[in-house]
XYZ file of C-alpha atoms in Angstrom:
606
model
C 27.143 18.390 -13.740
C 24.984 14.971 -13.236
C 28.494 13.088 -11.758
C 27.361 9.415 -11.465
C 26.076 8.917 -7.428
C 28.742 7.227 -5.145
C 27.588 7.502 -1.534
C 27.138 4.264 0.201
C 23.661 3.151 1.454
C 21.572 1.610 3.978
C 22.639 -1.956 2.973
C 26.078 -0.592 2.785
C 26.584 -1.236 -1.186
C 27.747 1.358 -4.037
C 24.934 2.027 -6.597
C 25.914 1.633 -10.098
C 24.952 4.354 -12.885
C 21.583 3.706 -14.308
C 22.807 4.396 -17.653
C 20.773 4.856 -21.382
C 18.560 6.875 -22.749
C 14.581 6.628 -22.563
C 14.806 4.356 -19.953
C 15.649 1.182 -22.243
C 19.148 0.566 -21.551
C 21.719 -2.501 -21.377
C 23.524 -2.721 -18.067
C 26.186 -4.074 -19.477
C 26.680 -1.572 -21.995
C 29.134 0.676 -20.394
C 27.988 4.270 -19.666
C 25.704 5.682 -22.694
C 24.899 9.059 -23.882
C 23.613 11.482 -20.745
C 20.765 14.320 -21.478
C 22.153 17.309 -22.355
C 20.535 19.957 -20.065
C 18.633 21.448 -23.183
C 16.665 18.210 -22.946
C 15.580 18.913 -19.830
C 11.987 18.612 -19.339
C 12.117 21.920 -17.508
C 14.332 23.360 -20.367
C 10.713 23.648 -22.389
C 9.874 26.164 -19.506
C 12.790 28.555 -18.904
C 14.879 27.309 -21.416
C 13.615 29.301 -24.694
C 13.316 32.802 -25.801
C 9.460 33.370 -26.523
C 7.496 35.449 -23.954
C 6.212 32.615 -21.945
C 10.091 31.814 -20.918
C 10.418 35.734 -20.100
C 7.802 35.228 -17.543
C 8.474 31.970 -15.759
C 12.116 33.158 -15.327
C 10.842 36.414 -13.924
C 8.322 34.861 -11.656
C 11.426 32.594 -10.753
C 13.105 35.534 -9.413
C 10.243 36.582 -7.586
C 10.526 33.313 -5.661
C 13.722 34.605 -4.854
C 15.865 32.212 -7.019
C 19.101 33.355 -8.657
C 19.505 31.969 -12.547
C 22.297 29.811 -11.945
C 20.135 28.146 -8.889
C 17.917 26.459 -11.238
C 18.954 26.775 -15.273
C 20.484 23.442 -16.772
C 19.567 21.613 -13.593
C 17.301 19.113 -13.491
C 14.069 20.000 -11.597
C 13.126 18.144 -9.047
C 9.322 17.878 -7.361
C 9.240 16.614 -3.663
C 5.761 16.081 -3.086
C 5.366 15.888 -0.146
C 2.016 14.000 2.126
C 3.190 15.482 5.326
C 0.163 16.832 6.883
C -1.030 18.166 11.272
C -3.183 15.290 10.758
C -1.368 12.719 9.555
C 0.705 11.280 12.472
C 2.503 8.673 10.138
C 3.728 11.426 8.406
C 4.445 13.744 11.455
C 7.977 13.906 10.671
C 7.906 14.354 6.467
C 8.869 18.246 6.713
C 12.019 17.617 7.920
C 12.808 14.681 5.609
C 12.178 16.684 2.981
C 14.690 19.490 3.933
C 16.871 15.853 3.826
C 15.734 15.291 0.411
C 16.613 18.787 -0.534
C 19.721 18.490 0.817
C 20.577 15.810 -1.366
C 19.314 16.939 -4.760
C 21.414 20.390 -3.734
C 24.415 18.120 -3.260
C 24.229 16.370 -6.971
C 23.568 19.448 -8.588
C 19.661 19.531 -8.983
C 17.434 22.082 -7.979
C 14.318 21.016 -5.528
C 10.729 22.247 -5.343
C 8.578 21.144 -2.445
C 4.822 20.333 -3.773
C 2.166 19.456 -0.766
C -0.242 17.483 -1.930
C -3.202 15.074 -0.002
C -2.383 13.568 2.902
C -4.363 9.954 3.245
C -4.812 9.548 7.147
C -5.599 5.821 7.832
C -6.553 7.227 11.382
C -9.051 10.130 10.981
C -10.246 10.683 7.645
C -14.251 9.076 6.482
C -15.641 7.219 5.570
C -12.504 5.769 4.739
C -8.839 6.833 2.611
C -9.576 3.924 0.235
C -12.561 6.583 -1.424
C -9.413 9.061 -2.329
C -6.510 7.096 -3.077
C -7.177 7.587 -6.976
C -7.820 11.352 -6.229
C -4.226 11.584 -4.578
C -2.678 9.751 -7.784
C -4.240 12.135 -10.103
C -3.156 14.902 -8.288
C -0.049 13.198 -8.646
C 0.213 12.458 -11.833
C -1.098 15.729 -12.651
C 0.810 17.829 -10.693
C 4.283 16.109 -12.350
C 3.143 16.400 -15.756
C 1.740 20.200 -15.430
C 4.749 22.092 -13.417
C 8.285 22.013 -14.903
C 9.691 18.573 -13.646
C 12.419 16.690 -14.646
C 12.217 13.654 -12.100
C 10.326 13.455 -8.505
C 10.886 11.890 -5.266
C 7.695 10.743 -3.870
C 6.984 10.785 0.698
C 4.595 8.798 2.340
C 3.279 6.052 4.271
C 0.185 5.402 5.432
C -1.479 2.926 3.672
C -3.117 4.420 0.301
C -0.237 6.974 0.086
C 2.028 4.711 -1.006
C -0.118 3.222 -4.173
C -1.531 6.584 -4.627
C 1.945 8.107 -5.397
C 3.470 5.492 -7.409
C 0.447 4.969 -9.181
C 0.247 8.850 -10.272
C 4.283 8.628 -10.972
C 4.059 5.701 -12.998
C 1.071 7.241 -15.367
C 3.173 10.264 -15.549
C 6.209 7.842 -16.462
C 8.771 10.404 -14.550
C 12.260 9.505 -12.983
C 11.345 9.031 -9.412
C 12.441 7.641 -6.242
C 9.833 6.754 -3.059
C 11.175 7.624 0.320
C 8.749 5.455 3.232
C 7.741 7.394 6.196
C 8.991 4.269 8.035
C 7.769 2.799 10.828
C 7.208 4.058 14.381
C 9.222 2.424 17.313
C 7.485 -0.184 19.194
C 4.422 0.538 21.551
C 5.007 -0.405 25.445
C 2.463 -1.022 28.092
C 2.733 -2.341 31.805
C 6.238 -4.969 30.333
C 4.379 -5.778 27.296
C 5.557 -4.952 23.999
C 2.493 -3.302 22.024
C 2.120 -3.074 17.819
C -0.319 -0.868 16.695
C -3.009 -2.233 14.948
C -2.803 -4.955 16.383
C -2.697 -4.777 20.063
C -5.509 -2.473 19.674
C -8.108 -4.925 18.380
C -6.753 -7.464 20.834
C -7.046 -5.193 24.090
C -10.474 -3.379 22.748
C -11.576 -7.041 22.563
C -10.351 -7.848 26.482
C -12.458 -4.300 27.304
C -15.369 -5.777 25.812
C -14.565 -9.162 27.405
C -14.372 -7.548 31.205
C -10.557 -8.410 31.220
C -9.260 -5.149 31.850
C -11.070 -1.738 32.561
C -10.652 2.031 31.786
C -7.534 2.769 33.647
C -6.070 -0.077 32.029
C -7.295 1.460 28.445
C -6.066 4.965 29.500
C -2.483 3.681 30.035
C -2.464 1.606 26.298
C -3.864 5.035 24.656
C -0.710 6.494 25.603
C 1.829 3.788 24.914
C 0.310 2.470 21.855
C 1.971 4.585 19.277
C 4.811 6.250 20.593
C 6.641 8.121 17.688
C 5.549 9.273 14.082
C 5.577 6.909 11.536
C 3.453 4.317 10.238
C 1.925 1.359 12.208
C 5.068 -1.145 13.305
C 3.760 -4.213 12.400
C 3.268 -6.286 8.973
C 0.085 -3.751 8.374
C -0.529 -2.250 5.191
C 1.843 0.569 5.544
C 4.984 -1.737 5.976
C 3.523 -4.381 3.668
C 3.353 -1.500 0.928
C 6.611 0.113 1.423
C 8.080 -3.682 1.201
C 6.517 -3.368 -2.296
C 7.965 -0.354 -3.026
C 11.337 -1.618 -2.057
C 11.008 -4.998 -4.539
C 9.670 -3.261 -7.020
C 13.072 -1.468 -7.020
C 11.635 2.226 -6.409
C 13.419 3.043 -2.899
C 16.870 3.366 -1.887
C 18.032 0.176 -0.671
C 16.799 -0.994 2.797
C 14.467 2.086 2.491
C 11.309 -0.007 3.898
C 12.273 -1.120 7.349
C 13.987 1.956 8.455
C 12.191 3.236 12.046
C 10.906 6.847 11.157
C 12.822 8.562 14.006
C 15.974 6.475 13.306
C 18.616 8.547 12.045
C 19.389 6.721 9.139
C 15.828 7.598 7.837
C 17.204 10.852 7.265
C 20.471 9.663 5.581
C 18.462 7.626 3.207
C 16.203 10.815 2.459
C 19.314 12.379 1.385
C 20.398 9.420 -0.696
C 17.106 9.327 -2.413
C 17.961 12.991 -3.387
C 21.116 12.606 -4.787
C 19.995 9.409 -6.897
C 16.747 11.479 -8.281
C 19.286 13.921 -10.057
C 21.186 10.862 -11.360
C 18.022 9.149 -12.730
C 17.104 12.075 -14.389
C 20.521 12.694 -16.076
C 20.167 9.401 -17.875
C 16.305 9.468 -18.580
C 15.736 6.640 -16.364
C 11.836 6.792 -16.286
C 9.458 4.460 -13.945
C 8.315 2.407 -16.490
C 11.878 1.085 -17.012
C 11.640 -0.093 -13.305
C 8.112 -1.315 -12.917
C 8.318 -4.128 -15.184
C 6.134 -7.628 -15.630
C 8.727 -9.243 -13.170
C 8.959 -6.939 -10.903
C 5.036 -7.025 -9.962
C 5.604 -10.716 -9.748
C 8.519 -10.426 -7.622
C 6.294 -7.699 -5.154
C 4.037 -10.432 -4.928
C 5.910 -13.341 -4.295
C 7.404 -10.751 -1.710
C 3.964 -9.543 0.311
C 3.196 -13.496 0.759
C 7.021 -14.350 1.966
C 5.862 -11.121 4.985
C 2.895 -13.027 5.440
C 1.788 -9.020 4.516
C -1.796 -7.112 4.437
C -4.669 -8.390 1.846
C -5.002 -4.981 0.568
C -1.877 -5.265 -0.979
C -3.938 -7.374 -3.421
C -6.065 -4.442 -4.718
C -3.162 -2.612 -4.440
C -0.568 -3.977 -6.724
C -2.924 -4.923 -9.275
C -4.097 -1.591 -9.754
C -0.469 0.011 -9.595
C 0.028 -3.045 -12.487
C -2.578 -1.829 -14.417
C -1.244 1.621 -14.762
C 2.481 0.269 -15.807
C 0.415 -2.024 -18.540
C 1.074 -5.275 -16.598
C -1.563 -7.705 -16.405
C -2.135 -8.888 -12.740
C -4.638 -10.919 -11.853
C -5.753 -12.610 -8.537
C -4.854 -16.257 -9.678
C -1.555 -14.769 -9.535
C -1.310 -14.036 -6.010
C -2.580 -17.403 -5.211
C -0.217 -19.532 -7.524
C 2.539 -17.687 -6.634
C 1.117 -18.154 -2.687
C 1.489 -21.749 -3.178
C 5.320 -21.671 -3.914
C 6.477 -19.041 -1.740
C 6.886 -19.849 1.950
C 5.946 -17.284 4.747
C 9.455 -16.123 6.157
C 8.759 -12.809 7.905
C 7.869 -14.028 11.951
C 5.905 -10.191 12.193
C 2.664 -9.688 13.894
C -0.246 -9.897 13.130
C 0.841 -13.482 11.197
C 3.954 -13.724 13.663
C 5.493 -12.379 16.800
C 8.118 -9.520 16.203
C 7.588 -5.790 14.999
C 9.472 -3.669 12.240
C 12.161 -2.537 14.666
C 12.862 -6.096 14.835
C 12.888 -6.783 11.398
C 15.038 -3.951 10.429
C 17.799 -4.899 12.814
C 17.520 -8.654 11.628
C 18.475 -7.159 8.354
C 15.531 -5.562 6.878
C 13.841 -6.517 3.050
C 17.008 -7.051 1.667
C 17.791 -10.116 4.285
C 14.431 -11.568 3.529
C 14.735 -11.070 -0.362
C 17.798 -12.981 -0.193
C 16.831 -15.928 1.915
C 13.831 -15.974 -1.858
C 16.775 -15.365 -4.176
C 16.079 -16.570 -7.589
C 14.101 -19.697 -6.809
C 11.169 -16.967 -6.340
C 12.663 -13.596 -7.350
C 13.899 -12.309 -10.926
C 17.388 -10.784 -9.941
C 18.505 -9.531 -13.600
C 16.387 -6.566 -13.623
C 17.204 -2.930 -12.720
C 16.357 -0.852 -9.363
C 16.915 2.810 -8.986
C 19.835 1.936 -7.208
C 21.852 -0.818 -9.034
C 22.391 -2.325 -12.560
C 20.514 -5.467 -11.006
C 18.668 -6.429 -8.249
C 21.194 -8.729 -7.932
C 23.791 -6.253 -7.154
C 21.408 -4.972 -4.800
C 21.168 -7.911 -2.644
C 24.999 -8.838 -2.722
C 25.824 -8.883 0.827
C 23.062 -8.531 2.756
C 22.928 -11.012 5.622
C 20.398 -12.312 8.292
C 21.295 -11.364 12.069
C 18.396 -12.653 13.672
C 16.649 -16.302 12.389
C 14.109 -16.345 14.547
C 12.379 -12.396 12.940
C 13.422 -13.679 9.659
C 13.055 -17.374 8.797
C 15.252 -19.794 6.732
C 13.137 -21.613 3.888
C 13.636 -24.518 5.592
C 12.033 -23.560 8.938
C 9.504 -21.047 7.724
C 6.605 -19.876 9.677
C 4.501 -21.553 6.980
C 5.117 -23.730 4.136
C 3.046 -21.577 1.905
C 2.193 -17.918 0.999
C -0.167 -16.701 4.210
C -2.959 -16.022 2.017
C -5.563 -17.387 -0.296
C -7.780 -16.301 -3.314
C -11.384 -18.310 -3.153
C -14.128 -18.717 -5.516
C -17.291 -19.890 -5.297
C -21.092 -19.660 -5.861
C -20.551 -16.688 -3.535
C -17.705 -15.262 -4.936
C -17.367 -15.957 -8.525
C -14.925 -12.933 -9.364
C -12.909 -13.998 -6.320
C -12.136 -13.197 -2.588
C -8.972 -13.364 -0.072
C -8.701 -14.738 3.100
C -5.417 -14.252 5.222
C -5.229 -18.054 6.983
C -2.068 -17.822 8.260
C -3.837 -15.102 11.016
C -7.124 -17.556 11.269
C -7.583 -20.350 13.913
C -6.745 -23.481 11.761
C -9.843 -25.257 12.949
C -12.255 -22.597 11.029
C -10.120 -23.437 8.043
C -12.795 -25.487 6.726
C -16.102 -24.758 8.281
C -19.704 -24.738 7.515
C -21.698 -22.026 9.701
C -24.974 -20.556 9.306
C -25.191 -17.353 7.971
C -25.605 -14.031 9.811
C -26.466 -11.574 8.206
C -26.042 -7.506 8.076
C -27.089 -5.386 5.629
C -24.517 -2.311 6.487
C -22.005 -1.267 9.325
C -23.763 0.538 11.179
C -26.614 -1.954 11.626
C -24.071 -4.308 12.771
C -22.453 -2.088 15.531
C -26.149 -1.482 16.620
C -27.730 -5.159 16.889
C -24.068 -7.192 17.081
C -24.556 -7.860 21.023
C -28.278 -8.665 20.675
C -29.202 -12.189 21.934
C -31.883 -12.371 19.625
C -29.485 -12.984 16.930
C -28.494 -16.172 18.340
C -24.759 -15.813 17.235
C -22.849 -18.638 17.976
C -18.996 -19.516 17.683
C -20.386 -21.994 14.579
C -22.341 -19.022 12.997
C -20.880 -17.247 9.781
C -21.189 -13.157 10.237
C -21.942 -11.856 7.230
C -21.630 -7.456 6.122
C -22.513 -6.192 2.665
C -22.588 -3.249 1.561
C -19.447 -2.511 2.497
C -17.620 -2.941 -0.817
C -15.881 -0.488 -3.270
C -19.591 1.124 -4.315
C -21.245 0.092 -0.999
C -19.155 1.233 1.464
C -18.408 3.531 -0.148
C -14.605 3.340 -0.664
C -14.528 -0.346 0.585
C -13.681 0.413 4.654
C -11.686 -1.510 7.030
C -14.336 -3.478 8.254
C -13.678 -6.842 7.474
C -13.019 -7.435 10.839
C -16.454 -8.213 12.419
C -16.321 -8.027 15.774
C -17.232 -10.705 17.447
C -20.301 -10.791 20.487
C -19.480 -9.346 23.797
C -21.242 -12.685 25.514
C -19.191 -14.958 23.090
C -15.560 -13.240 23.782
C -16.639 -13.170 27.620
C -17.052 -17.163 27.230
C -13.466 -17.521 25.800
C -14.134 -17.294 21.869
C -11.989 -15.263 19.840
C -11.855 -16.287 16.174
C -15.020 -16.749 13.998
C -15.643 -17.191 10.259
C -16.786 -13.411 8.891
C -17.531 -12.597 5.288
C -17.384 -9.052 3.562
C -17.493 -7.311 0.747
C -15.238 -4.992 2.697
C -11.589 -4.873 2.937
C -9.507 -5.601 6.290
C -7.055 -3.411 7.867
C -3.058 -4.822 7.444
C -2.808 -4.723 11.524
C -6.057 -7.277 11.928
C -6.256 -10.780 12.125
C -9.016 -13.849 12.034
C -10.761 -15.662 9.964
C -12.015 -12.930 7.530
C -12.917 -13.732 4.286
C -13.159 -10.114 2.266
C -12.981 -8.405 -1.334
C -15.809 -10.770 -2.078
C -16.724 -9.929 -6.123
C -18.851 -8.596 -7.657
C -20.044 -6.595 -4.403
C -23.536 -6.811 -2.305
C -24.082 -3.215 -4.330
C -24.204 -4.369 -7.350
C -25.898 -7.677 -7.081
C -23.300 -9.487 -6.635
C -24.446 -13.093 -4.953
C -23.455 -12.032 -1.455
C -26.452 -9.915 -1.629
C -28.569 -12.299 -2.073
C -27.591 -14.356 1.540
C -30.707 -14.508 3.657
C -30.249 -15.600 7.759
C -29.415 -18.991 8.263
C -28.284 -20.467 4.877
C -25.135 -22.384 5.158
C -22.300 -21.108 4.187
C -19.336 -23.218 3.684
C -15.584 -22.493 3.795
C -12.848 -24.326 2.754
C -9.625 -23.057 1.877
C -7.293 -25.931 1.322
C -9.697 -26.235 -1.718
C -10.142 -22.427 -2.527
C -13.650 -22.505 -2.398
C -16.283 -20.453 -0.993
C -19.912 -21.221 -1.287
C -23.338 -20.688 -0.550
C -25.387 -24.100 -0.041
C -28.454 -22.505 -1.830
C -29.833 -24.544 -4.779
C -29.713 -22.428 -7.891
C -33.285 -21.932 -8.380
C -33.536 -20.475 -5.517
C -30.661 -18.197 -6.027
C -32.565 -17.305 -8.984
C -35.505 -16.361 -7.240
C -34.108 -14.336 -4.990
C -31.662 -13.073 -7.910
C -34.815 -11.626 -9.428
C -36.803 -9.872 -6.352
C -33.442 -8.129 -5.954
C -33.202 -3.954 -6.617
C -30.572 -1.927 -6.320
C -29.682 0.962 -4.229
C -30.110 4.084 -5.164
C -26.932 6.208 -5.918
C -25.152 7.835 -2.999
C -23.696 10.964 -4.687
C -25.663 13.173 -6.812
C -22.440 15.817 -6.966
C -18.809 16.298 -6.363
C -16.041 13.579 -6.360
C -18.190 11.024 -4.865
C -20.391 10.745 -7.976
C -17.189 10.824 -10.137
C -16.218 7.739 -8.187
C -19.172 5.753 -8.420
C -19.397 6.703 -11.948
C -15.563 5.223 -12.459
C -14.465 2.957 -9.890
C -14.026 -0.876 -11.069
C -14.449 -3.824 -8.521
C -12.230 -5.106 -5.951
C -10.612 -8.243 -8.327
C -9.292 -5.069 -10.900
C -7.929 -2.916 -8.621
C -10.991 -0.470 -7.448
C -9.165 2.012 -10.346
C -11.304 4.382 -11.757
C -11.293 2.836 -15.574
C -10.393 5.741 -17.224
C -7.151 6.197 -15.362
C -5.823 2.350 -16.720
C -7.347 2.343 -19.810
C -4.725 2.314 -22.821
C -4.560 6.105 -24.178
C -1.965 8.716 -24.551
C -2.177 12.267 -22.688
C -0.227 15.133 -24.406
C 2.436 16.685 -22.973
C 1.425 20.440 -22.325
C 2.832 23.079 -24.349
C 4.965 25.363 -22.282
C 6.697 28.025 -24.399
């Protein structure tokens, strides 16, 4: 029972024990004392004699489960995102049936838990408003049942930070299995990315380049297979982040859904689970102080999705790491951009995965940028982890000395507009609006914009600065996707197709431009964007990091003063326990009392 793991993975190393008890332990202390199955989480549950044992063994055997299925085993939850409506996680059933197969094989006992699915494409006003809902269920769900360790499956954007977010307040063994990515989209001898390719032929529509046959055709051959978007979107950026942070099997992120080896390392990730367990190898022993910094220095090297930014510093926040946007952009200013991937580059996930995947690219960083000493789920060391992976393709993933840009693809700015911060993602702007002064343009909400956007009244030009608010993490309300302002039918039909937009908003991982967004505080609550009026200047300049408003500060005060805010959205259900909880866009857009210091109890199951 609880025989160390030995199967080879995806990069084609040997994991080493994770050894030690509560989580603490010296690799190079030999093998330490194992959990005896008495202290079993799950033990506390079926393990006693009182009356409360009697019945969860009973109501065991109604399930149909024979004692010697599940007593002295370690428990293991699957939860499990797979959902009709989710078609990045189309194909989840049968990886967990993989996962199963794998905690069967190492002598564990598996329990499937459903839980939220997050779907990027259909659900309103946007996932963002129930990513902390999925990690409490999460966290929740593992702390409630009788669980010994978990192994987490998802995706699509928020899934990913919603899991490990839940798993790491719960402080469980656990191992995240990616949905992967889908194989690449085709269309008339074009190679398509999702995301991507559908801004950039929604904008030709508009433009009169191509017509409604021509659209017909790319709806089918956009997204061909389940599994998350195939380019560096969110969804790939965050299962990168998974990967560094040393949560995954190795190799785990780049891994095309429908690729058989998906469902090898499914299996892998449910033998390790039982292994993890065995030796009370928790998350928090994983999701260290370097590892965050290594996750970061890792999303810039992909040239990967701004939301990772809101992202990782509230996943920080719930391991007790302080991360902070000056973070992302001193570390941006070290690390070069290695990852040639659309939207930043040219190539798509399948690509990347058969140049050699996240542990090529971590590699080519090493320990200039990376902290190799520390553990993964996997190995004794990252280190260990890394040893032989190789590059097979240069041109998908760059050598630091030929990088697709000297420096981090994006940029945290501050400013009389932005004083708690905001990102921009230059390395997918046109370099001449790099530094620009524009004046502004501004709209109050979303759906004022798609109304008037094409009006020539507004007199939009290719200098003018679009401006949204009230799109933020209050406004929006979740903070939606649309940082990405489109830009004026007349203007794309006379050959323009990059302007300077502001937002409180955030941007999907599959856009691109010049979009400045997370800007903090918010237009909701007063922050200065709110107070932009048609036609100031606005000036951008990100070489310097700055972002401001050329209003005189009495004025600002003025208007500072005649300003009221809205009136809440929600008067009921879990919108008004969001707006009641949820911090700004610079701390994560947590609710506060899910990262606030505290202990929860464990329950009392006997």
């Amino acid at each position: 029972m609880g025989a160390a793991v030995t199967e080879k993975h995806p990069t084609g190393s040997t994991p080493e024990p994770i050894t030690g008890q509560g989580g603490t332990a010296d690799p190079g202390a030999g093998r330490e004392r194992r959990l005896t199955s008495e202290e079993l989480r799950s033990h506390r549950w079926w393990g006693t004699e009182g009356l409360r044992s009697f019945s969860h063994r009973a109501r065991t055997r109604q399930l149909g489960y024979l004692p010697e299925e599940h007593i002295g085993k370690p428990v293991i939850a699957i939860v499990n995102t797979w959902s009709d409506i989710n078609p990045c996680h189309q194909h989840l059933r049968e990886r967990a049936e993989a996962v199963k197969r794998g905690v069967w094989q190492a002598g564990g006992f598996p329990l499937e838990f459903p839980v939220a699915t997050l779907s990027e494409t259909f659900q309103k006003p946007t996932p963002m408003l129930y990513r902390n809902l999925l990690s409490m269920e999460t966290e929740e769900l593992l702390r409630s049942y009788p669980v010994d360790g978990a192994v987490l499956l998802g995706g699509c954007d928020k899934t990913t930070p919603a899991l490990l977010m839940g798993a790491a307040s719960a402080d469980v063994p656990a191992v995240f299995v990616p949905a992967g990515p889908m194989l690449r989209g085709h269309w008339r001898g074009e190679t398509l990315g999702s995301g991507t390719d559908m801004w950039k032929y929604w904008d030709e529509r508009r433009a009169g380049r191509i017509g409604d046959a021509e659209l017909a055709e790319l709806e089918c051959g956009l997204a061909r297979s389940p599994g998350t978007c195939m380019t560096m979107g969110t969804a790939s950026t965050m299962a990168s982040v998974a990967e560094v942070l040393g949560v995954t099997m190795p190799g785990a992120a780049a891994i095309p859904a429908v690729d058989s080896s998906h469902s090898r390392m499914a299996a892998a990730a449910g033998r390790r689970i039982v292994e993890l367990v065995w030796t009370d190898a928790r998350l928090s022993r994983f999701l260290t102080a370097e590892a965050y910094r290594d996750a970061v220095a890792t999303v810039l090297a992909l040239g990967g999705s701004t939301n990772a930014v809101i992202h990782l510093i509230a996943m920080a926040g719930r391991s007790r790491v302080p991360l902070e946007l000056a973070d992302f952009d001193r570390i941006a200013r070290e690390v070069p951009v290695l990852a040639d991937i659309r939207p930043g580059g040219r190539f798509l996930m399948e690509d990347f995965y058969y140049a050699g995947g996240l542990p090529a690219l971590l590699a080519r960083l090493d320990e200039d940028h990376l902290h190799l000493d520390r553990p993964t789920v996997a190995h004794a060391t990252l280190r260990e982890q890394l040893a032989g992976a190789a590059t097979h393709d240069t041109e998908v993933i760059r050598t630091p000395d030929q990088p697709l840009a000297e420096q981090g693809g994006l940029a945290v700015l501050r400013g009389n507009l932005a004083p708690d911060g905001a990102v921009i993602k230059h390395i997918s702007a046109e370099p001449r609006l790099l530094k620009h002064t524009g004046p502004a343009v501004v709209f109050d909400d979303y759906r004022t914009m798609q109304a008037t956007i094409n009006e020539p009244a507004l007199e939009i030009t290719p200098d003018s600065v679009l401006v949204l608010r009230g799109a933020g993490p209050l406004g929006g309300p979740g903070m939606p996707e649309y940082g990405m302002l489109p830009i004026p039918d007349y203007l794309l039909k006379q050959g323009v197709t990059d302007m300077v937009r502001l937002s409180d908003a955030r941007m999907s991982g599959t856009s691109y431009g010049a979009c400045v967004l997370h800007i903090a505080p918010e237009s909701h609550v007063g922050g200065p964007l709110a107070l932009v009026n048609d036609g100031d200047l606005i000036t951008l300049d990100v070489a310097a990091r700055t972002l401001r408003l050329e209003v005189d500060d009495a004025e600002l005060a003025r208007r500072r003063a005649a300003w009221r805010p809205p009136e809440p959205r929600y008067g009921r259900g879990f919108g008004a326990l969001y707006q009641e909880h949820i911090t700004q866009a610079d701390t994560g857009c947590d609710f506060a009392f899910l990262s606030r210091e505290g202990e929860v109890p464990e329950p009392h199951a006997g």
